[in-house]
mmCIF file of C-alpha atoms and ligand atoms in Angstrom:
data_model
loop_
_atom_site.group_PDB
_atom_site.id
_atom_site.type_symbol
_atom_site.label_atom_id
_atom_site.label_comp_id
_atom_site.label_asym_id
_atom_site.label_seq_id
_atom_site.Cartn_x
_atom_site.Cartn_y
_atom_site.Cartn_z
ATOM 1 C CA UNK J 5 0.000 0.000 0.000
ATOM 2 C CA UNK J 6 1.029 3.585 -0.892
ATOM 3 C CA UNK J 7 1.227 7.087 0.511
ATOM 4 C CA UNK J 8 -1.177 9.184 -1.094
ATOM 5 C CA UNK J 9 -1.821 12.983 -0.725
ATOM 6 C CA UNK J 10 -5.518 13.892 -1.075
ATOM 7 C CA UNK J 11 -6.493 17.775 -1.363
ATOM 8 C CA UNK J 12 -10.115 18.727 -1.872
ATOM 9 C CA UNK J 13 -12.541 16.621 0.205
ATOM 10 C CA UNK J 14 -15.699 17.867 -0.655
ATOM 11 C CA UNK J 15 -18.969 16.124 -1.499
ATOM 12 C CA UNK J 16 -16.727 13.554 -4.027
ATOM 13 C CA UNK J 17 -13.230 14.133 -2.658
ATOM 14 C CA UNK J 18 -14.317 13.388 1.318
ATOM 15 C CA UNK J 19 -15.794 9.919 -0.617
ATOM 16 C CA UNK J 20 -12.650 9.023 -2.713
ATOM 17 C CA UNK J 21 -10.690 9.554 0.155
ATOM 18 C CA UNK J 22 -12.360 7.666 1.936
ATOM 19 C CA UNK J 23 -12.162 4.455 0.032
ATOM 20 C CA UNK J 24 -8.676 4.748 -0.533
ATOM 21 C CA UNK J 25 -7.854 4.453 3.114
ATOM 22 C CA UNK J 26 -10.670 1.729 3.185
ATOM 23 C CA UNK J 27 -7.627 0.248 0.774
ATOM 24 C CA UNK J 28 -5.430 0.549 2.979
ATOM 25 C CA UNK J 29 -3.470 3.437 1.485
ATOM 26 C CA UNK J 30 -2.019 6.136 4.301
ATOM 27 C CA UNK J 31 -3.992 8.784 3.503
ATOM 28 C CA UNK J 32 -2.509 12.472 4.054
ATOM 29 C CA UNK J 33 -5.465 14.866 3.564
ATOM 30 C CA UNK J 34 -6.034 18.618 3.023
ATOM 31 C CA UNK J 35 -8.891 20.608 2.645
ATOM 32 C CA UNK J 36 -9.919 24.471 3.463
ATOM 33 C CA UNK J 37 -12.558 23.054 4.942
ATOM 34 C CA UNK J 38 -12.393 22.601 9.075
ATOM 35 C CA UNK J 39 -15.465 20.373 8.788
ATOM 36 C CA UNK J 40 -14.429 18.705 5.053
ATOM 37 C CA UNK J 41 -11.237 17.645 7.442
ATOM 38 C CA UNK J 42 -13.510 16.298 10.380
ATOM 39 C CA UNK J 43 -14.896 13.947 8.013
ATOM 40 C CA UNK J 44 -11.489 12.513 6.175
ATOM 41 C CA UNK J 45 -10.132 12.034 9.934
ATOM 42 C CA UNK J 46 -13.484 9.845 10.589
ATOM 43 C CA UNK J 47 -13.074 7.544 7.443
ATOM 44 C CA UNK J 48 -9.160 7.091 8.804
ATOM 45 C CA UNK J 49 -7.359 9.913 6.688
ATOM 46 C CA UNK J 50 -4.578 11.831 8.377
ATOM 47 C CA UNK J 51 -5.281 14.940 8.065
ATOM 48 C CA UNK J 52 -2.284 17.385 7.632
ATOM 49 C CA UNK J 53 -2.475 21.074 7.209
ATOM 50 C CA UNK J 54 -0.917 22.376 3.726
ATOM 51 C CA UNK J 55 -0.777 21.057 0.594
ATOM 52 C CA UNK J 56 2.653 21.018 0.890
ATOM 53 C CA UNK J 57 2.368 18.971 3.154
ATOM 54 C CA UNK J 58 -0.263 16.313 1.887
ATOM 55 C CA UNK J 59 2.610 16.109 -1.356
ATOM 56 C CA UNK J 60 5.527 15.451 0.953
ATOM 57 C CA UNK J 61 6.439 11.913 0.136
ATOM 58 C CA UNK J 62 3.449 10.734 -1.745
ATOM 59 C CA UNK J 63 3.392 8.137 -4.123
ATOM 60 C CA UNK J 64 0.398 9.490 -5.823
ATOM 61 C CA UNK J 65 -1.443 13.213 -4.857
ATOM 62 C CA UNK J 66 -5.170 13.335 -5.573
ATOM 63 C CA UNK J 67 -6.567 16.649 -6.128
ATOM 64 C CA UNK J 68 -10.685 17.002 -6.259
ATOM 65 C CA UNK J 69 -11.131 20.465 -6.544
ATOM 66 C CA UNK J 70 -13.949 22.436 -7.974
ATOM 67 C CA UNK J 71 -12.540 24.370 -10.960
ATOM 68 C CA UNK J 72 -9.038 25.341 -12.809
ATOM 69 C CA UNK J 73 -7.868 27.963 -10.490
ATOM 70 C CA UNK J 74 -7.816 25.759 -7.787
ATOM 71 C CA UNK J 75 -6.226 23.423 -8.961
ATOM 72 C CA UNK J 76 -3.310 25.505 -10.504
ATOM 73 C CA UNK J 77 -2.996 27.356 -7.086
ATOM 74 C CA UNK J 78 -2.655 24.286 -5.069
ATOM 75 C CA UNK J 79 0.139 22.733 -7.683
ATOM 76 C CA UNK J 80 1.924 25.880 -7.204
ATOM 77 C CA UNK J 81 2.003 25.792 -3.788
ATOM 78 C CA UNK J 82 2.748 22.160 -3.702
ATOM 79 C CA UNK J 83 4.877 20.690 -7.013
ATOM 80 C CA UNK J 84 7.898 21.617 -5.099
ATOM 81 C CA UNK J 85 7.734 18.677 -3.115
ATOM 82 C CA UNK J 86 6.581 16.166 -5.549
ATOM 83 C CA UNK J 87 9.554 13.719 -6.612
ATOM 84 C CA UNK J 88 9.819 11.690 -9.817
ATOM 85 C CA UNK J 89 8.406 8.818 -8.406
ATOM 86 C CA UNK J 90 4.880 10.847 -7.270
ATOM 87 C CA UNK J 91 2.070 10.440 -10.353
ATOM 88 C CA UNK J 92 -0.566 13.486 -10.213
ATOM 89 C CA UNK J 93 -3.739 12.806 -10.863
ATOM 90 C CA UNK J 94 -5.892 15.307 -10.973
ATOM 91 C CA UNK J 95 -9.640 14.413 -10.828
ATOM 92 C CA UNK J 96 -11.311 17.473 -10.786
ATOM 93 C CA UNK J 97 -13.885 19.035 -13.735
ATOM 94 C CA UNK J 98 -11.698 21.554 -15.385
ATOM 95 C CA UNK J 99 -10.957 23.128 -18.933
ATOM 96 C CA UNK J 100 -8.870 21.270 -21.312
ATOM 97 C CA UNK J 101 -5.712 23.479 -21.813
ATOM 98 C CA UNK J 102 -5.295 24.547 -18.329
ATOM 99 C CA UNK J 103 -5.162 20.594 -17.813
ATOM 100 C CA UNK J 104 -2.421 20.215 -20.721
ATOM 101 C CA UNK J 105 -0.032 23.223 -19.266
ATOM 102 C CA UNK J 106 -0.450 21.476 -15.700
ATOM 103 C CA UNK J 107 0.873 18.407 -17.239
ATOM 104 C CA UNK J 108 3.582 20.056 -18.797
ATOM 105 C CA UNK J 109 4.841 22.349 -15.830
ATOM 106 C CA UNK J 110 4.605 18.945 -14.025
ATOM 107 C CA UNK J 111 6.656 17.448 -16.884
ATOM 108 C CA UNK J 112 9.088 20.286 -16.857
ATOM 109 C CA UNK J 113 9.985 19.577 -13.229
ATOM 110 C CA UNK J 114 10.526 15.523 -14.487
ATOM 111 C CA UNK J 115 7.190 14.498 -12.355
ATOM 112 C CA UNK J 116 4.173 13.046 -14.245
ATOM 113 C CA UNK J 117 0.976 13.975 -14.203
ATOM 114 C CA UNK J 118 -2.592 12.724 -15.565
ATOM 115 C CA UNK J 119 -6.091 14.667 -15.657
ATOM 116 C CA UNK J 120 -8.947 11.825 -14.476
ATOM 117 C CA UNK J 121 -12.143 13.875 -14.239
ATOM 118 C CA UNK J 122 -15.328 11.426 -13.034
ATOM 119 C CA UNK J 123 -18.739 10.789 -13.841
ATOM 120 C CA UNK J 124 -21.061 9.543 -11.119
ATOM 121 C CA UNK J 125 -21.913 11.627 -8.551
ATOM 122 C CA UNK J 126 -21.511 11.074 -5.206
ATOM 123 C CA UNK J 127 -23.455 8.323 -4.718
ATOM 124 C CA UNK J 128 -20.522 6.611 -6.519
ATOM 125 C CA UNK J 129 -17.819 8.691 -5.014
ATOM 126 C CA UNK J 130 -18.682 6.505 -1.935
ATOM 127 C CA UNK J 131 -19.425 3.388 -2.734
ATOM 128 C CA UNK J 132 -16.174 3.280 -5.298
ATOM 129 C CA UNK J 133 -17.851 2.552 -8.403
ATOM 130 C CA UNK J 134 -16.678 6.109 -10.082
ATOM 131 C CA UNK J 135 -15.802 6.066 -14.210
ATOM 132 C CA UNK J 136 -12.450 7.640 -14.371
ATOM 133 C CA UNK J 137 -11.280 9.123 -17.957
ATOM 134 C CA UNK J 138 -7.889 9.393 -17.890
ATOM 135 C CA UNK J 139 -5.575 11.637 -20.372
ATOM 136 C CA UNK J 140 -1.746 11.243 -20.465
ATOM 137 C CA UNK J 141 0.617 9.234 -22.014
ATOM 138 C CA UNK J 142 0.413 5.187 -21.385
ATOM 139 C CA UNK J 143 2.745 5.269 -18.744
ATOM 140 C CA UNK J 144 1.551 7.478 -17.033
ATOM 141 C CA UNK J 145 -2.216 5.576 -16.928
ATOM 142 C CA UNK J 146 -0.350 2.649 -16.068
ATOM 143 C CA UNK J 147 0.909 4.272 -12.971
ATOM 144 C CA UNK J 148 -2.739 5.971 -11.892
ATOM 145 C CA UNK J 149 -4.783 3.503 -12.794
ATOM 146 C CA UNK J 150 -4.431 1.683 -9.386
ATOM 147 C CA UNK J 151 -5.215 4.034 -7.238
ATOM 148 C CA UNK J 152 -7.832 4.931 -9.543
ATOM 149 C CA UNK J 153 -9.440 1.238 -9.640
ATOM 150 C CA UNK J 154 -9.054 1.488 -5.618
ATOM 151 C CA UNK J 155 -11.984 4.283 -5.832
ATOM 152 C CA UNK J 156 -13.909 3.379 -9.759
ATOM 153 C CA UNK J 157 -15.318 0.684 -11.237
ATOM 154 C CA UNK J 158 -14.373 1.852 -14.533
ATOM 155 C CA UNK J 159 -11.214 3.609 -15.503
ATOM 156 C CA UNK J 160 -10.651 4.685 -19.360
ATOM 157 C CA UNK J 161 -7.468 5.516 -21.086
ATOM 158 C CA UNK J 162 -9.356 8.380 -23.056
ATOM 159 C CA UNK J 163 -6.184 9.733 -24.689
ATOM 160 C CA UNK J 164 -2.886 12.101 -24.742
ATOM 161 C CA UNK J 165 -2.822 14.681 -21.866
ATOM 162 C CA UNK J 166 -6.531 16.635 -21.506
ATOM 163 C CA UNK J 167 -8.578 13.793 -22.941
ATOM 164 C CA UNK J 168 -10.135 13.109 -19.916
ATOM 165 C CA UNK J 169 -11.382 16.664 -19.506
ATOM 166 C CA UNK J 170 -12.401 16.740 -23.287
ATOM 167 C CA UNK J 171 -14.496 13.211 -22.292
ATOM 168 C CA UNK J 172 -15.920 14.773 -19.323
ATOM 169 C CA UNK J 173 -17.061 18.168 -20.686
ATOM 170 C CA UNK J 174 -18.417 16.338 -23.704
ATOM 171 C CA UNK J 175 -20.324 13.763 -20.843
ATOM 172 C CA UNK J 176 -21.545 16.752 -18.953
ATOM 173 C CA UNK J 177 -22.618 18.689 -22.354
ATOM 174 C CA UNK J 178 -25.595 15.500 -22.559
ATOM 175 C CA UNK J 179 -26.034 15.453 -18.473
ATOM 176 C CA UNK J 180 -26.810 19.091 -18.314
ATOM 177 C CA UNK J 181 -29.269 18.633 -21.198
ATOM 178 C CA UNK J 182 -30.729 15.475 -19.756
ATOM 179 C CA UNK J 183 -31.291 16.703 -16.180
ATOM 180 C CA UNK J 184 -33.369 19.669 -17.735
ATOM 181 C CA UNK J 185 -35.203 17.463 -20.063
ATOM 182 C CA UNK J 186 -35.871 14.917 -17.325
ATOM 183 C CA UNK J 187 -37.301 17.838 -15.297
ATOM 184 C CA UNK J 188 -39.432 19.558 -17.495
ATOM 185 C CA UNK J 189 -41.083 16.030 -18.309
ATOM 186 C CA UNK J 190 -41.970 15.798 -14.351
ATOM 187 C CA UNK J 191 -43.750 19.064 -14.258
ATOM 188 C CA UNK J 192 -45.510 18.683 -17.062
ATOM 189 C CA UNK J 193 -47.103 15.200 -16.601
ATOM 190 C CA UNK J 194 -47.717 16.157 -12.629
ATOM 191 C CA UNK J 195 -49.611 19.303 -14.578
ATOM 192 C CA UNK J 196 -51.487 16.509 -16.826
ATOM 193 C CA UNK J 197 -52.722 15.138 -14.167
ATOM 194 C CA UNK J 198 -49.976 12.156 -13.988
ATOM 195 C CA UNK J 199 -48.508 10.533 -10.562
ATOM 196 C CA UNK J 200 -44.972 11.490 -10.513
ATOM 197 C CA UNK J 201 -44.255 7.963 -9.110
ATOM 198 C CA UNK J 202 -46.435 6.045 -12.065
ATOM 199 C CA UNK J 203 -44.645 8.361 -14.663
ATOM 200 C CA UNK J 204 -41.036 7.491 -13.213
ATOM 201 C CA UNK J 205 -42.302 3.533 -13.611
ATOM 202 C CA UNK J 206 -43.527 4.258 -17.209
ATOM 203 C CA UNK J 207 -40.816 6.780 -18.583
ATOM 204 C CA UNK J 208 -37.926 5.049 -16.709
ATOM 205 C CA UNK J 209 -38.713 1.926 -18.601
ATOM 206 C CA UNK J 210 -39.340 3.416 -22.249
ATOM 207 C CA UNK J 211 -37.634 5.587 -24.448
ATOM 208 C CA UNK J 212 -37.133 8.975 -21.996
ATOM 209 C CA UNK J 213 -34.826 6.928 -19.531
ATOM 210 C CA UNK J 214 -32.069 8.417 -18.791
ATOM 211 C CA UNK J 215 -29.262 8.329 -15.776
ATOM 212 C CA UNK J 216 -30.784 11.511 -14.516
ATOM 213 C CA UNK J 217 -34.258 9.999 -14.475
ATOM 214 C CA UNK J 218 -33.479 6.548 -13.281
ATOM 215 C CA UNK J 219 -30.321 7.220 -10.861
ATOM 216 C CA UNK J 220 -30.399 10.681 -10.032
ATOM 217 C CA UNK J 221 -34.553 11.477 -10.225
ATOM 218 C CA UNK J 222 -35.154 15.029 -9.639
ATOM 219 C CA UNK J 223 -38.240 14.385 -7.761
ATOM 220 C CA UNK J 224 -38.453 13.915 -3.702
ATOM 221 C CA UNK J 225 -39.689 9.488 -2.920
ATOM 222 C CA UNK J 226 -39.449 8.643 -6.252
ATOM 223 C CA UNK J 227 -36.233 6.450 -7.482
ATOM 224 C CA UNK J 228 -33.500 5.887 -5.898
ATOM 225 C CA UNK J 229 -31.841 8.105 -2.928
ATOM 226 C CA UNK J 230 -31.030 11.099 -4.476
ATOM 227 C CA UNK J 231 -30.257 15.111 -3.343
ATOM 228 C CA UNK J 232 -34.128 15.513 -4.740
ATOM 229 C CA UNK J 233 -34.583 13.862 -0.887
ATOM 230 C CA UNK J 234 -32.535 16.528 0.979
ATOM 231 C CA UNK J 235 -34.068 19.471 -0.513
ATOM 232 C CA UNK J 236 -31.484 19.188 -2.689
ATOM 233 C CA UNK J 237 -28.366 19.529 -0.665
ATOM 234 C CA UNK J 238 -25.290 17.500 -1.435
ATOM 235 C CA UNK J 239 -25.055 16.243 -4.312
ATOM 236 C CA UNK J 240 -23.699 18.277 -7.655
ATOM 237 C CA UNK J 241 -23.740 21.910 -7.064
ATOM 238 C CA UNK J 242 -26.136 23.641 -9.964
ATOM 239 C CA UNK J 243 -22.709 26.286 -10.212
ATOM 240 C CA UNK J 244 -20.831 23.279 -10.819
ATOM 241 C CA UNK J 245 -22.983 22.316 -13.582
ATOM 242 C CA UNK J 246 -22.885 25.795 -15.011
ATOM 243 C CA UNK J 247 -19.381 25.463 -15.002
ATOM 244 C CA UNK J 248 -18.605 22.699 -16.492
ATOM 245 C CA UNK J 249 -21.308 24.023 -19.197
ATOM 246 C CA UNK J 250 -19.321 27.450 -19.854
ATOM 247 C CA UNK J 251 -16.054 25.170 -20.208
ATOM 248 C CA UNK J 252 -18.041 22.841 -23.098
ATOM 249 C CA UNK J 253 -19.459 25.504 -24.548
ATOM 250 C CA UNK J 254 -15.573 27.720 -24.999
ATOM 251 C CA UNK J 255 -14.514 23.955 -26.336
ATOM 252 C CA UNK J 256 -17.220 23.829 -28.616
ATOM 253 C CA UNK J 257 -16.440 27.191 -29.831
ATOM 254 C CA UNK J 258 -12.666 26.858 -30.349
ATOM 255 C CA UNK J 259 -13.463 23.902 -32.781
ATOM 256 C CA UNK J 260 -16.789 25.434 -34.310
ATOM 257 C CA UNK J 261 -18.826 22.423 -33.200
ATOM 258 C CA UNK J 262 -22.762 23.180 -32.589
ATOM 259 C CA UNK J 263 -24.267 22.627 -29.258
ATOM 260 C CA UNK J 264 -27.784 24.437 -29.542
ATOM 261 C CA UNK J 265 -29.158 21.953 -26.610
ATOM 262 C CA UNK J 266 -25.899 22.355 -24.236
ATOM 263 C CA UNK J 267 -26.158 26.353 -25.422
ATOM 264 C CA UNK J 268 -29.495 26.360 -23.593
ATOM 265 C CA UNK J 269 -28.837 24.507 -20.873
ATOM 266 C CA UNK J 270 -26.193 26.515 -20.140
ATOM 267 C CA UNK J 271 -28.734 29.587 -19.890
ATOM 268 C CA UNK J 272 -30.724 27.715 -17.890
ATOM 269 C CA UNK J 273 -28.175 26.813 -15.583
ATOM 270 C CA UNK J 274 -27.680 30.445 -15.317
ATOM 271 C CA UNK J 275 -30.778 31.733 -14.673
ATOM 272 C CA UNK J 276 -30.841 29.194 -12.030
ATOM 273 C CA UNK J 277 -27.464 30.529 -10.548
ATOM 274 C CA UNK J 278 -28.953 33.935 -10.829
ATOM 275 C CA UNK J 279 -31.454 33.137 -8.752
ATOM 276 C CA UNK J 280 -29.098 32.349 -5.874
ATOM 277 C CA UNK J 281 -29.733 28.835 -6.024
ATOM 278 C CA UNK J 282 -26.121 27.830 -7.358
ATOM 279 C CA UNK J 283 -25.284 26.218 -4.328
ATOM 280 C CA UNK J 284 -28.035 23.622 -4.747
ATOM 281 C CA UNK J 285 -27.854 20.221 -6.452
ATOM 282 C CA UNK J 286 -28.312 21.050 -10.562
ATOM 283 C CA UNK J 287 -31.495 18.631 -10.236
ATOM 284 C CA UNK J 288 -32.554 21.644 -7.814
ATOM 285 C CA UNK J 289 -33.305 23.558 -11.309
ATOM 286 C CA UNK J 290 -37.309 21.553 -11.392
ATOM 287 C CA UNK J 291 -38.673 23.901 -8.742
ATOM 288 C CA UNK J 292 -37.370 26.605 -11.082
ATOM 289 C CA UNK J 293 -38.746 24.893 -14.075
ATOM 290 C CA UNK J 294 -42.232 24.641 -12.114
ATOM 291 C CA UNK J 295 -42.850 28.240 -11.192
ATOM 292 C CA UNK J 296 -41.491 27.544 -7.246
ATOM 293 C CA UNK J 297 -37.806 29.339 -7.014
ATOM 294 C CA UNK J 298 -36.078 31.561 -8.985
HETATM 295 P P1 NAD N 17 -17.039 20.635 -3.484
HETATM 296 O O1 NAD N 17 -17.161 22.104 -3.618
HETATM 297 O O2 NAD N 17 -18.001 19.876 -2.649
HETATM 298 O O3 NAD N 17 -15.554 20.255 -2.965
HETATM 299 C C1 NAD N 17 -14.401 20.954 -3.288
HETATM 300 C C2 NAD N 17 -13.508 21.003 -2.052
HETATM 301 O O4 NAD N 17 -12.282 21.636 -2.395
HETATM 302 C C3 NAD N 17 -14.114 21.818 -0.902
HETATM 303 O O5 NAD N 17 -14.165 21.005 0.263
HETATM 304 C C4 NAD N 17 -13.163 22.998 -0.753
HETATM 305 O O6 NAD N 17 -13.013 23.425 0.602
HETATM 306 C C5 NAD N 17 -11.866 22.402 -1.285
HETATM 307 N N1 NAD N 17 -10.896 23.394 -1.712
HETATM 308 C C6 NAD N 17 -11.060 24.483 -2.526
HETATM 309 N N2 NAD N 17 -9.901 25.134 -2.698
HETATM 310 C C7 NAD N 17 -8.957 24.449 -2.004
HETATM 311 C C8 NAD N 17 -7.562 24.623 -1.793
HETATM 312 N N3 NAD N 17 -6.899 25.647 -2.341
HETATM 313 N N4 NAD N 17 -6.921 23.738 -1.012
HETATM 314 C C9 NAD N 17 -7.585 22.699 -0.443
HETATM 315 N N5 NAD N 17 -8.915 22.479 -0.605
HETATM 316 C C10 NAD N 17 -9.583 23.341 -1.373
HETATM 317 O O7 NAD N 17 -17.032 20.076 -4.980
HETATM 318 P P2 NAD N 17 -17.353 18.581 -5.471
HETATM 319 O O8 NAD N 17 -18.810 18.461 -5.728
HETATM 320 O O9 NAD N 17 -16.661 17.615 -4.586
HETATM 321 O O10 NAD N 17 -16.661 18.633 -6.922
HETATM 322 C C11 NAD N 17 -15.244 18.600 -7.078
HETATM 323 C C12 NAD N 17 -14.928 18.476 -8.553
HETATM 324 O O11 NAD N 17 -15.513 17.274 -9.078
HETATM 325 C C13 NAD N 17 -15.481 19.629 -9.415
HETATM 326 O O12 NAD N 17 -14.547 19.952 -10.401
HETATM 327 C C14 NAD N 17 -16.763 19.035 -9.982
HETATM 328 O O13 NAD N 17 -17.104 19.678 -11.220
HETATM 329 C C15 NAD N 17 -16.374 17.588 -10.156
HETATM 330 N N6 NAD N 17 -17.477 16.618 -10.109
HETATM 331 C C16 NAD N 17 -18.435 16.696 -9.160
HETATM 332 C C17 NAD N 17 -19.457 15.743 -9.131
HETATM 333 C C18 NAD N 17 -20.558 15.776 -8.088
HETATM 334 O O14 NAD N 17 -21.529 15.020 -8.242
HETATM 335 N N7 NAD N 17 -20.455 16.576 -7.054
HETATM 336 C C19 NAD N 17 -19.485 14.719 -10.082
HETATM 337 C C20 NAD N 17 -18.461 14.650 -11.031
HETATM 338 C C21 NAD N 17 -17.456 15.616 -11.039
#
């Protein structure tokens, strides 16, 4: 078993980390978070208190942070201490070239590094059944993909350095769509007069299934467990969505690909954020679409 830095233990890091000390790793965790640090030290992390110091000695550092900026900040506050023999894998959502210059900084200091965004919310994040897609070159999968396995059920070579991200943003680019589709569906057959449960057994079982209907259903009791049954706490924030929306969309648009459906989401997903309800799970956005927030 390995040492492995963790930083970012949020609502998928504090999960991932978890399960990797469930492996038996020694787990040396950071987060900004007093509380996100509480948690890590439950599920048998050591907690430490820089990044600096989570990187000192690792075999592998873990970063699951929510956008770009954090992710370069933390690297430059932390790379120092990475030697040759630590892989970076960084799992967070974040745009495609800042993910290819962090490889290559990494590179230029002889350490390797691989992006390994996830799809599965984090539902998965704790049970260990994430899908990891991985960019870099083969060795440097080769080297992640262990401690990757150790928290995913699936984990793709998707390419050269920034695949991953590119698979992820193009992943999100249908989820966003999806969610809002799934949504809209609910509030109009409750408005026809349908039972929201009888329309989940109908719909989830015919052509409008989806993961966001059948795994992540946007209404409260029906399907399984899902933020819709927290007043959508938890779960994927709706800014987080918008994010990763604004990234496909500047993709999209620095290879002139079309994306009418993700370009509304994405307004959507802002309206929704305008409405100060960012910081609530993106399947939150059905009480907007019905008239109740925003
Ligand atoms: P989150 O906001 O719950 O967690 C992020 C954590 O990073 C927080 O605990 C925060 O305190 C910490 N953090 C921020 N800056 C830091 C720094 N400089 N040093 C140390 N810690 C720092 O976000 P999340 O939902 O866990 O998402 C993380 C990433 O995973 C995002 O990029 C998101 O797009 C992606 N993602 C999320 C989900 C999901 O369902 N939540 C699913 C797939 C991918």
């Amino acid at each position: 078993m390995a040492r492995v830095g963790f930083i970012g233990l949020g609502n998928m890091g504090g999960g991932m980390a978890a399960n990797l000390a469930k492996k038996g790793h020694d787990v040396r965790a950071f987060d900004l978070s007093a509380d996100a640090l509480e948690r890590a030290k439950a599920a048998g992390c050591l907690t430490v208190a820089s990044a600096a110091e989570a990187v000192e000695g690792a075999e592998a550092v873990v970063t699951m942070l929510p956008a770009g900026r954090h992710v370069e900040q933390v690297y430059a506050e932390s790379l120092g201490g990475a030697a040759p023999s630590t892989i970076l894998i960084d799992c967070s959502t974040i745009d495609v070239a800042t993910a290819r210059r962090l490889a290559d900084d990494a590179a230029a200091r002889g350490v390797a590094a691989v992006d390994a965004p996830v799809s599965g919310g984090i539902a998965a994040a704790e049970a260990g059944t994430l899908t990891f897609m991985v960019g870099g070159s083969a060795e440097s999968f080769e080297r992640a993909k262990p401690f990757l396995e150790d928290m995913g059920k699936a984990v793709i070579h998707a390419g050269a350095s920034g695949a991953g991200q590119a698979a992820k943003l193009c992943n999100n680019l249908i989820l966003g769509s999806t969610m809002i589709a799934t949504c809209e569906a609910f509030v109009l057959a409750q408005r026809l007069g349908l039972d929201p449960q009888t329309f989940f057994d109908i719909s989830g079982q015919a052509t409008g299934q989806s993961w966001s209907m059948t795994s992540y259903c946007p209404v409260p009791g029906v399907g399984p467990a899902s933020p819709a049954d927290r007043d959508y706490q938890g779960g994927f924030a709706g800014a987080l969505m918008l994010k990763d929306l604004n990234l496909a969309l500047a993709a999209a648009q620095d290879v002139d690909a079309q994306v009418p459906m993700g370009t509304r989401a994405r307004e959507l997903y802002q309206a929704f954020a305008d409405a100060g309800q960012g910081g609530l799970d993106f399947s939150g956005i059905i009480r907007m679409l019905d008239g109740k927030a925003g």
